[in-house]
Coordinates of C-alpha atoms in Angstrom, one line a residue:
Chain J
M68 CA 0.1 0.6 0.2
N69 CA 3.3 2.2 0.1
E70 CA 2.8 2.7 -3.5
A71 CA -0.5 4.3 -3.1
L72 CA 0.4 6.8 -1.2
D73 CA 3.0 7.6 -3.7
L74 CA -0.5 8.5 -6.3
T75 CA -1.5 11.9 -6.7
L76 CA -4.6 12.4 -4.6
R77 CA -7.0 11.7 -7.9
E78 CA -5.7 8.8 -8.6
Q79 CA -5.5 7.6 -4.9
A80 CA -9.6 8.5 -4.7
A81 CA -10.2 6.9 -8.2
A82 CA -8.0 3.6 -6.7
I83 CA -10.2 3.5 -3.7
A84 CA -13.2 4.1 -6.1
A85 CA -12.0 1.7 -8.2
G86 CA -11.7 -0.9 -6.1
D87 CA -8.0 -1.4 -6.2
A88 CA -7.1 0.3 -2.7
D89 CA -8.0 -0.5 0.7
P90 CA -8.9 3.0 2.1
A91 CA -8.0 1.0 5.8
E92 CA -4.9 0.1 4.8
L93 CA -4.1 3.4 2.7
L94 CA -4.0 5.1 6.2
D95 CA -2.5 3.0 8.2
A96 CA 0.1 3.2 5.3
A97 CA -0.2 6.9 5.8
L98 CA 0.4 6.9 9.4
A99 CA 3.4 4.4 8.7
R100 CA 5.0 7.1 6.8
I101 CA 3.8 9.8 8.8
E102 CA 6.0 7.9 11.6
S103 CA 9.0 7.2 9.8
R104 CA 9.8 10.3 7.5
N105 CA 7.9 12.9 9.7
P106 CA 11.0 13.2 11.9
A107 CA 13.0 14.8 9.3
V108 CA 10.9 17.5 8.0
N109 CA 8.4 18.5 10.9
A110 CA 5.4 18.7 8.5
V111 CA 3.2 17.3 10.7
V112 CA 2.3 18.4 14.7
E113 CA 0.0 15.8 15.6
T114 CA -2.0 13.1 14.4
F115 CA -5.2 11.0 16.2
P116 CA -5.4 7.6 14.5
E117 CA -8.8 6.3 16.6
R118 CA -10.2 9.9 14.6
S119 CA -9.5 9.2 11.4
R120 CA -10.6 6.1 11.6
E121 CA -14.0 7.5 12.5
M122 CA -13.5 9.4 10.2
L123 CA -12.7 6.6 7.9
A124 CA -15.8 4.6 9.0
A125 CA -18.5 6.6 8.5
A126 CA -17.0 8.3 5.3
P127 CA -20.0 9.5 2.7
D128 CA -18.9 8.3 -1.4
G129 CA -17.8 10.9 -2.1
P130 CA -15.0 12.7 -4.8
L131 CA -12.5 12.0 -2.0
R132 CA -14.0 8.9 0.1
G133 CA -11.2 7.0 2.0
V134 CA -8.0 9.7 0.8
P135 CA -5.4 10.9 4.0
V136 CA -5.1 14.5 3.8
V137 CA -3.6 16.9 6.2
I138 CA -5.0 20.6 7.1
K139 CA -3.1 23.4 8.5
D140 CA -3.0 24.2 12.7
E141 CA -5.1 27.1 12.2
W142 CA -8.3 25.0 11.4
P143 CA -9.8 23.9 14.4
L144 CA -11.1 20.4 14.1
P145 CA -14.2 18.3 16.6
W146 CA -11.6 16.9 18.8
R147 CA -8.9 19.8 18.3
A148 CA -8.7 23.0 18.6
Q149 CA -6.1 25.6 16.4
R150 CA -3.3 26.5 18.2
F151 CA -2.0 28.4 14.7
G152 CA 1.8 27.7 15.7
A153 CA 1.7 29.3 19.0
A154 CA 1.7 29.0 22.5
E155 CA -1.6 30.9 22.7
L156 CA -3.1 32.7 20.4
M157 CA -5.2 36.2 21.0
A158 CA -8.5 35.2 19.9
P159 CA -9.9 32.4 22.1
T160 CA -10.7 29.2 20.5
A161 CA -11.9 25.7 20.4
P162 CA -12.8 22.5 18.9
G163 CA -15.5 22.7 16.5
E164 CA -16.3 22.2 13.0
S165 CA -14.3 24.6 10.7
G166 CA -15.6 25.4 7.0
P167 CA -13.0 23.1 5.6
Y168 CA -13.3 20.2 8.3
R169 CA -16.6 19.5 6.7
A170 CA -16.2 19.8 3.3
L171 CA -13.1 17.2 3.9
R172 CA -15.3 15.1 6.1
D173 CA -18.4 15.5 3.5
A174 CA -16.8 14.5 0.6
G175 CA -15.1 11.9 2.3
A176 CA -11.5 12.4 3.0
V177 CA -9.9 11.0 5.7
I178 CA -8.3 13.6 8.0
V179 CA -4.9 11.6 9.1
G180 CA -2.6 14.9 10.7
V181 CA -2.6 18.2 11.9
G182 CA 0.5 20.8 9.7
N183 CA 2.4 22.2 11.3
M184 CA 2.5 26.6 10.9
H185 CA 4.4 29.2 11.0
E186 CA 3.5 30.9 14.0
L187 CA 0.9 33.7 14.6
G188 CA 0.5 33.1 11.1
A189 CA 3.1 35.9 10.4
G190 CA 6.1 34.2 8.3
S191 CA 6.5 33.2 4.4
T192 CA 9.5 30.7 6.2
G193 CA 7.6 28.3 8.1
N194 CA 11.3 28.2 10.5
V195 CA 9.2 30.2 13.8
S196 CA 6.4 27.2 15.3
V197 CA 5.9 26.6 18.7
Y198 CA 6.2 22.4 17.8
G199 CA 9.6 24.0 16.7
P200 CA 10.5 23.9 12.5
A201 CA 9.4 22.5 9.6
R202 CA 11.4 21.4 7.6
N203 CA 12.0 21.4 3.5
P204 CA 11.9 17.8 2.3
W205 CA 14.2 19.3 -0.8
D206 CA 17.1 20.4 1.5
T207 CA 16.0 19.9 5.5
D208 CA 18.4 22.6 6.7
R209 CA 16.3 25.0 4.2
C210 CA 12.8 26.7 4.9
P211 CA 9.8 25.0 4.1
G212 CA 7.6 28.9 3.3
G213 CA 5.3 29.1 5.4
S214 CA 3.2 29.5 7.0
S215 CA 0.8 27.5 5.4
S216 CA 5.0 25.1 6.5
G217 CA 3.6 22.2 7.7
P218 CA 0.7 21.3 4.8
A219 CA 3.5 22.0 1.9
A220 CA 6.0 20.0 3.6
A221 CA 3.8 17.1 4.2
V222 CA 2.7 16.8 0.4
A223 CA 6.2 17.2 -1.2
A224 CA 7.8 14.5 2.2
R225 CA 4.3 12.6 0.4
L226 CA 3.4 11.9 3.4
V227 CA 0.1 12.5 1.6
A228 CA -1.2 13.3 -1.3
G229 CA -3.2 17.1 -0.5
A230 CA -3.8 19.2 1.6
V231 CA -5.4 22.7 3.4
G232 CA -3.8 25.4 4.4
A233 CA -4.7 29.1 4.6
D234 CA -3.5 32.0 2.7
G235 CA -3.6 35.9 4.4
L236 CA -0.8 37.6 2.4
G237 CA 0.9 34.1 0.0
S238 CA 0.6 31.4 3.1
V239 CA -0.3 28.5 0.3
R240 CA 1.8 30.2 -2.5
F241 CA 4.7 30.7 0.2
P242 CA 5.5 27.2 0.8
A243 CA 3.6 25.9 -2.5
A244 CA 6.6 27.7 -4.1
Y245 CA 9.1 26.5 -2.1
C246 CA 8.6 22.9 -2.0
G247 CA 8.3 22.8 -5.5
L248 CA 3.9 22.1 -5.1
T249 CA 0.9 23.9 -6.6
G250 CA -1.1 25.9 -4.5
L251 CA -4.0 27.9 -4.8
K252 CA -4.9 31.4 -3.5
P253 CA -9.1 31.0 -4.2
T254 CA -10.9 34.4 -5.0
F255 CA -12.3 35.9 -1.4
G256 CA -14.9 34.0 -0.4
R257 CA -15.1 31.0 -2.4
A258 CA -13.3 28.6 -0.4
A259 CA -14.5 27.3 3.2
M260 CA -14.1 30.2 5.6
E261 CA -16.0 29.2 8.4
G262 CA -14.7 28.4 12.1
H263 CA -11.6 30.0 11.8
H264 CA -11.1 32.6 14.4
M265 CA -10.7 35.1 11.6
A266 CA -13.7 34.1 10.1
A267 CA -16.0 37.1 10.3
I268 CA -13.4 39.9 10.9
T269 CA -11.1 39.0 7.7
S270 CA -11.4 40.7 4.1
L271 CA -8.0 39.0 3.1
I272 CA -8.0 35.0 5.0
V273 CA -9.1 32.1 2.0
S274 CA -8.4 28.3 2.9
G275 CA -6.7 26.7 0.0
P276 CA -5.7 23.2 -1.4
L277 CA -1.7 22.5 -1.5
C278 CA -1.1 19.4 -4.1
A279 CA 1.4 17.9 -6.4
D280 CA -0.4 19.1 -9.5
A281 CA -3.4 21.6 -10.6
A282 CA -5.4 18.6 -11.0
D283 CA -5.1 17.2 -7.2
C284 CA -5.4 21.5 -6.4
R285 CA -8.7 21.4 -9.0
L286 CA -10.2 18.3 -7.0
L287 CA -9.3 19.5 -3.4
G288 CA -10.6 23.2 -4.4
S289 CA -13.3 21.7 -5.9
V290 CA -14.1 19.5 -2.3
L291 CA -13.1 23.2 -0.7
F292 CA -15.4 25.7 -2.9
G293 CA -18.3 23.6 -2.4
E294 CA -18.7 23.0 -6.6
Q295 CA -17.1 21.4 -9.3
L296 CA -14.2 23.5 -10.8
A297 CA -14.3 22.7 -14.5
A298 CA -11.7 21.8 -16.9
G299 CA -10.6 24.3 -19.4
D300 CA -8.2 24.9 -21.9
A301 CA -6.6 28.5 -21.8
A302 CA -6.6 28.8 -25.2
G303 CA -5.2 32.0 -26.6
L304 CA -4.1 33.3 -23.0
R305 CA -3.4 36.5 -23.2
I306 CA -0.7 37.4 -20.7
G307 CA 0.5 40.2 -18.7
V308 CA 4.3 40.8 -17.3
V309 CA 5.6 43.2 -15.1
H310 CA 8.8 45.0 -15.5
D311 CA 9.4 47.2 -13.0
P312 CA 12.0 47.6 -10.0
V313 CA 10.0 45.4 -7.8
S314 CA 9.0 42.3 -9.9
E315 CA 12.8 42.3 -11.5
D316 CA 14.2 42.2 -8.3
V317 CA 15.0 38.4 -8.3
T318 CA 17.9 35.9 -8.6
P319 CA 19.0 35.4 -12.3
E320 CA 17.5 31.4 -12.3
V321 CA 14.5 32.4 -11.3
R322 CA 13.6 35.3 -13.8
E323 CA 15.1 32.9 -16.4
A324 CA 12.8 30.1 -15.4
C325 CA 9.9 32.2 -14.8
D326 CA 10.6 34.2 -18.4
D327 CA 10.8 30.8 -19.9
A328 CA 7.7 29.3 -18.3
V329 CA 6.1 32.2 -19.1
E330 CA 7.2 31.8 -23.3
A331 CA 5.6 28.1 -22.7
L332 CA 2.9 29.2 -21.8
R333 CA 2.0 31.1 -24.3
A334 CA 3.2 28.8 -27.0
E335 CA 1.2 25.8 -25.3
T336 CA -2.0 28.3 -25.3
G337 CA -1.3 29.4 -29.0
G338 CA -1.7 32.8 -26.3
E339 CA 0.6 36.3 -26.4
V340 CA 2.6 38.1 -24.5
R341 CA 2.1 41.8 -23.4
E342 CA 3.8 44.5 -21.0
I343 CA 1.6 45.9 -18.4
A344 CA 2.0 48.7 -16.1
L345 CA 1.2 48.4 -12.1
P346 CA 1.8 51.6 -10.4
D347 CA 2.0 51.6 -6.8
L348 CA 3.0 47.7 -6.2
P349 CA 4.9 48.7 -2.7
A350 CA 1.8 50.8 -1.7
A351 CA -0.2 47.5 -2.5
T352 CA 1.6 45.8 0.1
L353 CA 1.6 47.4 2.6
A354 CA -1.8 48.3 2.3
A355 CA -2.8 44.6 2.8
I356 CA -0.3 44.2 5.3
L357 CA -1.9 47.1 7.3
L358 CA -5.5 45.3 7.2
I359 CA -4.4 41.9 8.2
N360 CA -2.6 43.9 11.2
A361 CA -5.8 46.2 12.0
E362 CA -7.9 42.7 11.8
S363 CA -6.0 40.3 13.6
L364 CA -5.6 43.2 16.5
G365 CA -9.0 43.1 16.8
G366 CA -9.4 42.7 20.9
V367 CA -6.0 42.7 21.8
T368 CA -5.8 44.9 24.5
P369 CA -2.5 46.9 26.3
E370 CA -3.1 44.8 29.1
R371 CA -4.1 41.0 27.3
L372 CA -0.3 42.1 25.5
N373 CA 0.4 43.0 28.7
R374 CA 0.4 39.0 30.1
I375 CA 1.8 37.8 26.5
H376 CA 2.6 33.8 26.9
P377 CA 6.4 33.4 27.6
E378 CA 6.7 31.0 25.0
I379 CA 6.2 32.9 22.6
S380 CA 9.0 34.0 20.5
P381 CA 10.3 37.0 21.0
I382 CA 10.2 38.7 17.3
A383 CA 6.6 37.8 17.4
R384 CA 5.9 39.9 20.7
A385 CA 7.7 42.5 20.2
T386 CA 5.6 42.6 17.0
L387 CA 2.6 42.2 18.1
K388 CA 3.6 45.5 20.5
Y389 CA 5.1 47.3 18.1
R390 CA 2.1 46.7 15.7
M391 CA -0.5 48.3 18.2
L392 CA 1.3 51.3 17.4
L393 CA 0.7 51.7 13.8
P394 CA -1.1 54.6 12.6
T395 CA -5.4 54.7 12.3
A396 CA -5.4 57.2 9.7
A397 CA -2.4 54.6 7.4
T398 CA -4.9 52.0 8.0
V399 CA -7.9 53.6 6.6
Q400 CA -5.4 55.0 4.1
S401 CA -4.8 51.1 2.7
G402 CA -8.6 50.4 2.3
R403 CA -8.6 53.9 -0.4
V404 CA -5.6 51.7 -1.6
R405 CA -7.6 49.1 -1.8
T406 CA -9.7 50.3 -4.0
L407 CA -7.3 51.9 -6.1
M408 CA -6.1 48.7 -6.7
R409 CA -9.3 47.0 -7.4
R410 CA -10.1 49.3 -10.5
R411 CA -6.4 49.1 -11.8
L412 CA -6.5 45.7 -11.6
A413 CA -10.4 45.4 -13.1
D414 CA -9.2 47.6 -16.0
L415 CA -6.0 45.7 -16.1
F416 CA -8.0 42.4 -16.5
E417 CA -10.2 43.7 -19.7
G418 CA -6.8 42.9 -21.3
V419 CA -4.9 40.4 -20.3
D420 CA -6.5 36.9 -18.9
V421 CA -3.8 36.2 -16.4
I422 CA -0.9 38.0 -14.9
A423 CA 2.6 36.4 -14.3
W424 CA 5.3 37.6 -12.3
P425 CA 7.8 34.7 -10.1
T426 CA 6.2 33.4 -6.4
I427 CA 9.4 33.9 -4.7
P428 CA 11.7 36.6 -6.0
A429 CA 14.9 33.5 -4.9
P430 CA 14.5 30.1 -3.6
A431 CA 14.3 28.4 -0.3
P432 CA 16.8 30.6 3.0
P433 CA 18.3 28.6 4.8
L434 CA 16.1 28.0 8.1
E435 CA 18.7 29.3 10.2
S436 CA 19.0 32.8 8.7
P437 CA 16.1 33.2 6.2
L438 CA 18.1 35.7 4.4
V439 CA 17.8 36.1 0.3
E440 CA 20.4 37.4 -1.9
L441 CA 18.9 39.3 -4.9
P442 CA 19.7 42.5 -7.5
S443 CA 18.6 45.1 -4.3
G444 CA 20.9 43.9 -1.4
T445 CA 20.6 41.0 1.3
L446 CA 16.6 41.5 2.6
T447 CA 15.2 39.3 5.4
A448 CA 12.3 36.5 2.9
D449 CA 9.9 38.0 4.3
Q450 CA 10.6 40.9 3.1
A451 CA 11.0 40.2 0.2
N452 CA 8.4 37.7 -1.0
V453 CA 5.4 39.7 0.4
R454 CA 6.3 42.3 -2.6
G455 CA 4.5 39.0 -5.1
A456 CA 1.8 38.0 -2.9
A457 CA 0.1 41.1 -1.1
L458 CA -1.8 41.7 -3.9
A459 CA -4.1 39.0 -4.7
N460 CA -4.4 39.1 -1.1
L461 CA -5.5 42.7 -0.4
T462 CA -8.3 42.4 -3.9
G463 CA -9.8 39.5 -3.4
I464 CA -8.0 38.2 -6.9
P465 CA -7.1 34.2 -7.0
S466 CA -3.7 33.6 -7.4
I467 CA -2.1 30.3 -8.1
S468 CA 1.9 28.9 -7.3
V469 CA 2.7 26.4 -10.4
P470 CA 6.1 25.0 -10.2
V471 CA 8.2 25.8 -13.1
G472 CA 12.3 24.7 -12.3
L473 CA 15.3 23.8 -9.6
S474 CA 17.9 26.2 -9.0
A475 CA 21.4 25.3 -9.0
E476 CA 21.7 23.5 -5.8
R477 CA 18.1 21.4 -6.8
L478 CA 16.0 23.8 -5.2
P479 CA 12.4 24.7 -6.1
I480 CA 11.6 27.8 -8.0
A481 CA 7.7 28.8 -9.0
L482 CA 5.6 31.3 -11.1
Q483 CA 2.5 32.9 -9.8
L484 CA -0.6 33.4 -12.0
Q485 CA -3.1 36.0 -10.8
A486 CA -6.7 36.2 -13.1
A487 CA -9.4 38.1 -12.0
W488 CA -11.9 37.1 -9.7
G489 CA -13.6 34.5 -9.9
R490 CA -11.8 32.8 -12.7
D491 CA -9.5 30.7 -10.2
E492 CA -10.8 27.6 -12.9
L493 CA -8.3 29.8 -15.6
L494 CA -5.8 29.1 -13.4
L495 CA -5.8 26.1 -12.9
D496 CA -5.9 25.9 -16.1
A497 CA -3.0 27.7 -17.1
A498 CA -1.0 25.7 -14.4
E499 CA -1.9 22.4 -16.5
A500 CA -1.1 23.9 -19.6
V501 CA 2.5 24.5 -18.1
E502 CA 3.0 21.3 -16.7
R503 CA 2.4 19.9 -20.2
A504 CA 4.5 22.6 -21.8
N505 CA 7.2 21.4 -19.8
E506 CA 6.4 17.8 -20.4
R507 CA 5.2 17.9 -16.0
Q508 CA 9.1 17.6 -15.5
W509 CA 8.5 20.0 -12.1
V510 CA 5.4 18.6 -10.6
E511 CA 6.8 14.7 -11.0
S512 CA 10.4 15.9 -9.6
K513 CA 10.6 14.9 -6.2
P514 CA 12.8 15.8 -3.3
P515 CA 15.4 13.5 -1.8
L516 CA 13.7 12.1 1.1
A517 CA 10.4 10.8 -1.3
E518 CA 12.2 9.2 -3.8
A519 CA 13.4 7.6 -0.3
E520 CA 13.3 3.1 -0.9
P521 CA 9.5 3.6 2.2
T522 CA 11.1 1.1 4.7
E523 CA 7.6 1.5 6.8
A524 CA 5.7 -1.9 6.5
Chain H
M191 CA 15.9 57.5 5.2
D192 CA 17.2 57.6 8.8
V193 CA 14.7 56.5 11.5
S194 CA 16.5 55.1 14.2
P195 CA 16.3 58.7 16.3
Q196 CA 12.3 58.4 15.4
A197 CA 12.2 55.2 16.9
D198 CA 14.1 55.6 19.7
D199 CA 11.4 58.4 20.4
F200 CA 7.7 56.9 19.0
V201 CA 8.3 53.3 20.1
P202 CA 9.1 54.1 24.3
A203 CA 6.0 56.9 24.0
G204 CA 3.5 55.1 22.1
L205 CA 3.9 51.7 24.3
A206 CA 4.1 54.6 27.4
S207 CA 0.7 56.4 25.8
L208 CA -1.1 52.9 25.8
G209 CA 0.8 51.3 28.9
I210 CA 2.3 48.0 26.4
E211 CA 5.2 47.2 28.7
A212 CA 8.3 46.1 27.2
D213 CA 11.7 44.7 28.2
E214 CA 14.9 45.6 25.9
T215 CA 14.2 42.6 24.1
D216 CA 11.0 44.0 22.7
L217 CA 13.1 47.5 22.3
A218 CA 15.2 46.0 19.8
V219 CA 13.6 44.0 18.1
M220 CA 10.9 47.2 17.3
S221 CA 13.2 49.3 16.8
V222 CA 13.9 47.3 13.8
V223 CA 10.8 46.5 12.5
H224 CA 9.9 50.3 13.0
Q225 CA 13.0 50.7 10.7
L226 CA 11.4 48.3 7.9
F227 CA 7.5 49.7 8.4
W228 CA 8.0 53.3 9.1
P229 CA 9.5 55.3 5.8
P230 CA 6.6 53.0 3.5
T231 CA 4.0 54.1 6.2
L232 CA 5.3 57.8 5.4
K233 CA 5.1 57.4 1.5
L234 CA 2.1 55.1 1.6
L235 CA 0.0 58.0 4.0
A236 CA 1.8 60.8 0.8
L237 CA 0.1 59.0 -1.8
D238 CA -2.7 61.0 -3.0
T239 CA -5.7 59.3 -3.5
S240 CA -7.4 62.6 -3.0
D241 CA -10.3 61.9 -6.2
L242 CA -10.5 58.1 -5.4
E243 CA -14.3 57.7 -5.0
L244 CA -14.0 55.3 -2.1
E245 CA -15.4 52.1 -2.2
R246 CA -17.2 51.3 0.5
S247 CA -18.0 48.1 1.9
P248 CA -16.2 46.2 -0.9
D249 CA -17.5 43.1 -2.1
L250 CA -14.1 41.2 -2.7
S251 CA -15.5 38.1 -4.5
R252 CA -15.6 40.6 -7.4
A253 CA -14.8 43.2 -9.4
P254 CA -15.6 46.6 -8.8

């Protein structure tokens, strides 16, 4: 049954539906593989075999019946409150049925474990967590990306074939990119969100799938969306590319791989590439940060910050306190920038179908020192990464990260595609076109850890 | 832009006004964070959006 674990999500579902795979054996194999491989990556922070077996016993005949999946520590489960990768949350939490849990359960999926995440969702690297850092299966001394670090590392290490993350400022796309996966940040409001501790107030966070390829993201995304994400062909795709100081501030090998992927996508779809201008991207990035800052601090008082848990990391503790000082005028201005960028994008999407740029400006940095060397100099990975991701969260548009190469150090490189509101399906179509164009070379590349001969029973 | 003097004043004064306690580690981290955040925050505030008609309660699942 170990071989079945190496199938794609859709192949696992099909094998179970056809009677070619026993879901109970598949669950046992997943648990065994977590036991054998997880110590190297710290992707899964908790398993609950009896709960998983109960889910399997009650699993309806849905599109993921019997398929093991991992869910990020951002979502409550009926038997477990989320910890958000932290010693404590600023908001109260309790066990419960989150939207993603219900969607997975109703699809017949079996939640086999909880995925690690960057502390409080506040990082693009995954190197800080109350559980200890998750590690990148491509190089376990490297960051797996964050904040959905565990879900990505779990899929890349082939502990499971699909995982559910959350994306407030790139938190699905960064780990997908660092780990060589496909990750979809849905249009705001399309994917299940109930039960998230910020569900009532967030205007940026969405749930999203992390899988090996776009077809698996389509399947898991359909479950999270509660509707079938129909497949098309992206024929005649009009691809917008931006050449500005931020978009150009990437390593040469990222630039080359992404340029090649854009050209391959154009050729595969018979489309065209158009240069577009998107001014004020730095303002849009800061606006998104300030808005999620304001939303996440709702209900947090100075007195509450004065009795913050001693195991919260020094960086998170200080940043939380600093965030209380940011001027309200800047948050109000952020709302205006949101309007500005939404209108600009609406105009741009009259002339192009997707906007393409690198998901991450440099491959995964070391866990011990998450810095990246860019043409502009040395930046923290968080500083550099958020510049390419926040626009989608600020404006609500969907975005997808697609693997398009490996660096000289054999670390994944990824292209990000963004489309107009509600065109999530087009992004999946375009991602599949990228896969076809490179003969699925990158989505079928596996890290050494996942290539290792399994020793579990 | 040299913002260190601002951080030296702004952060402790702001924390004190809100009654938020901070130790030396907090202040050191906040000084770095301030240097990252404050210049772009000033630029954001300086962005002229006076002609913009604000989208009220935007439906983020749709185009404006």
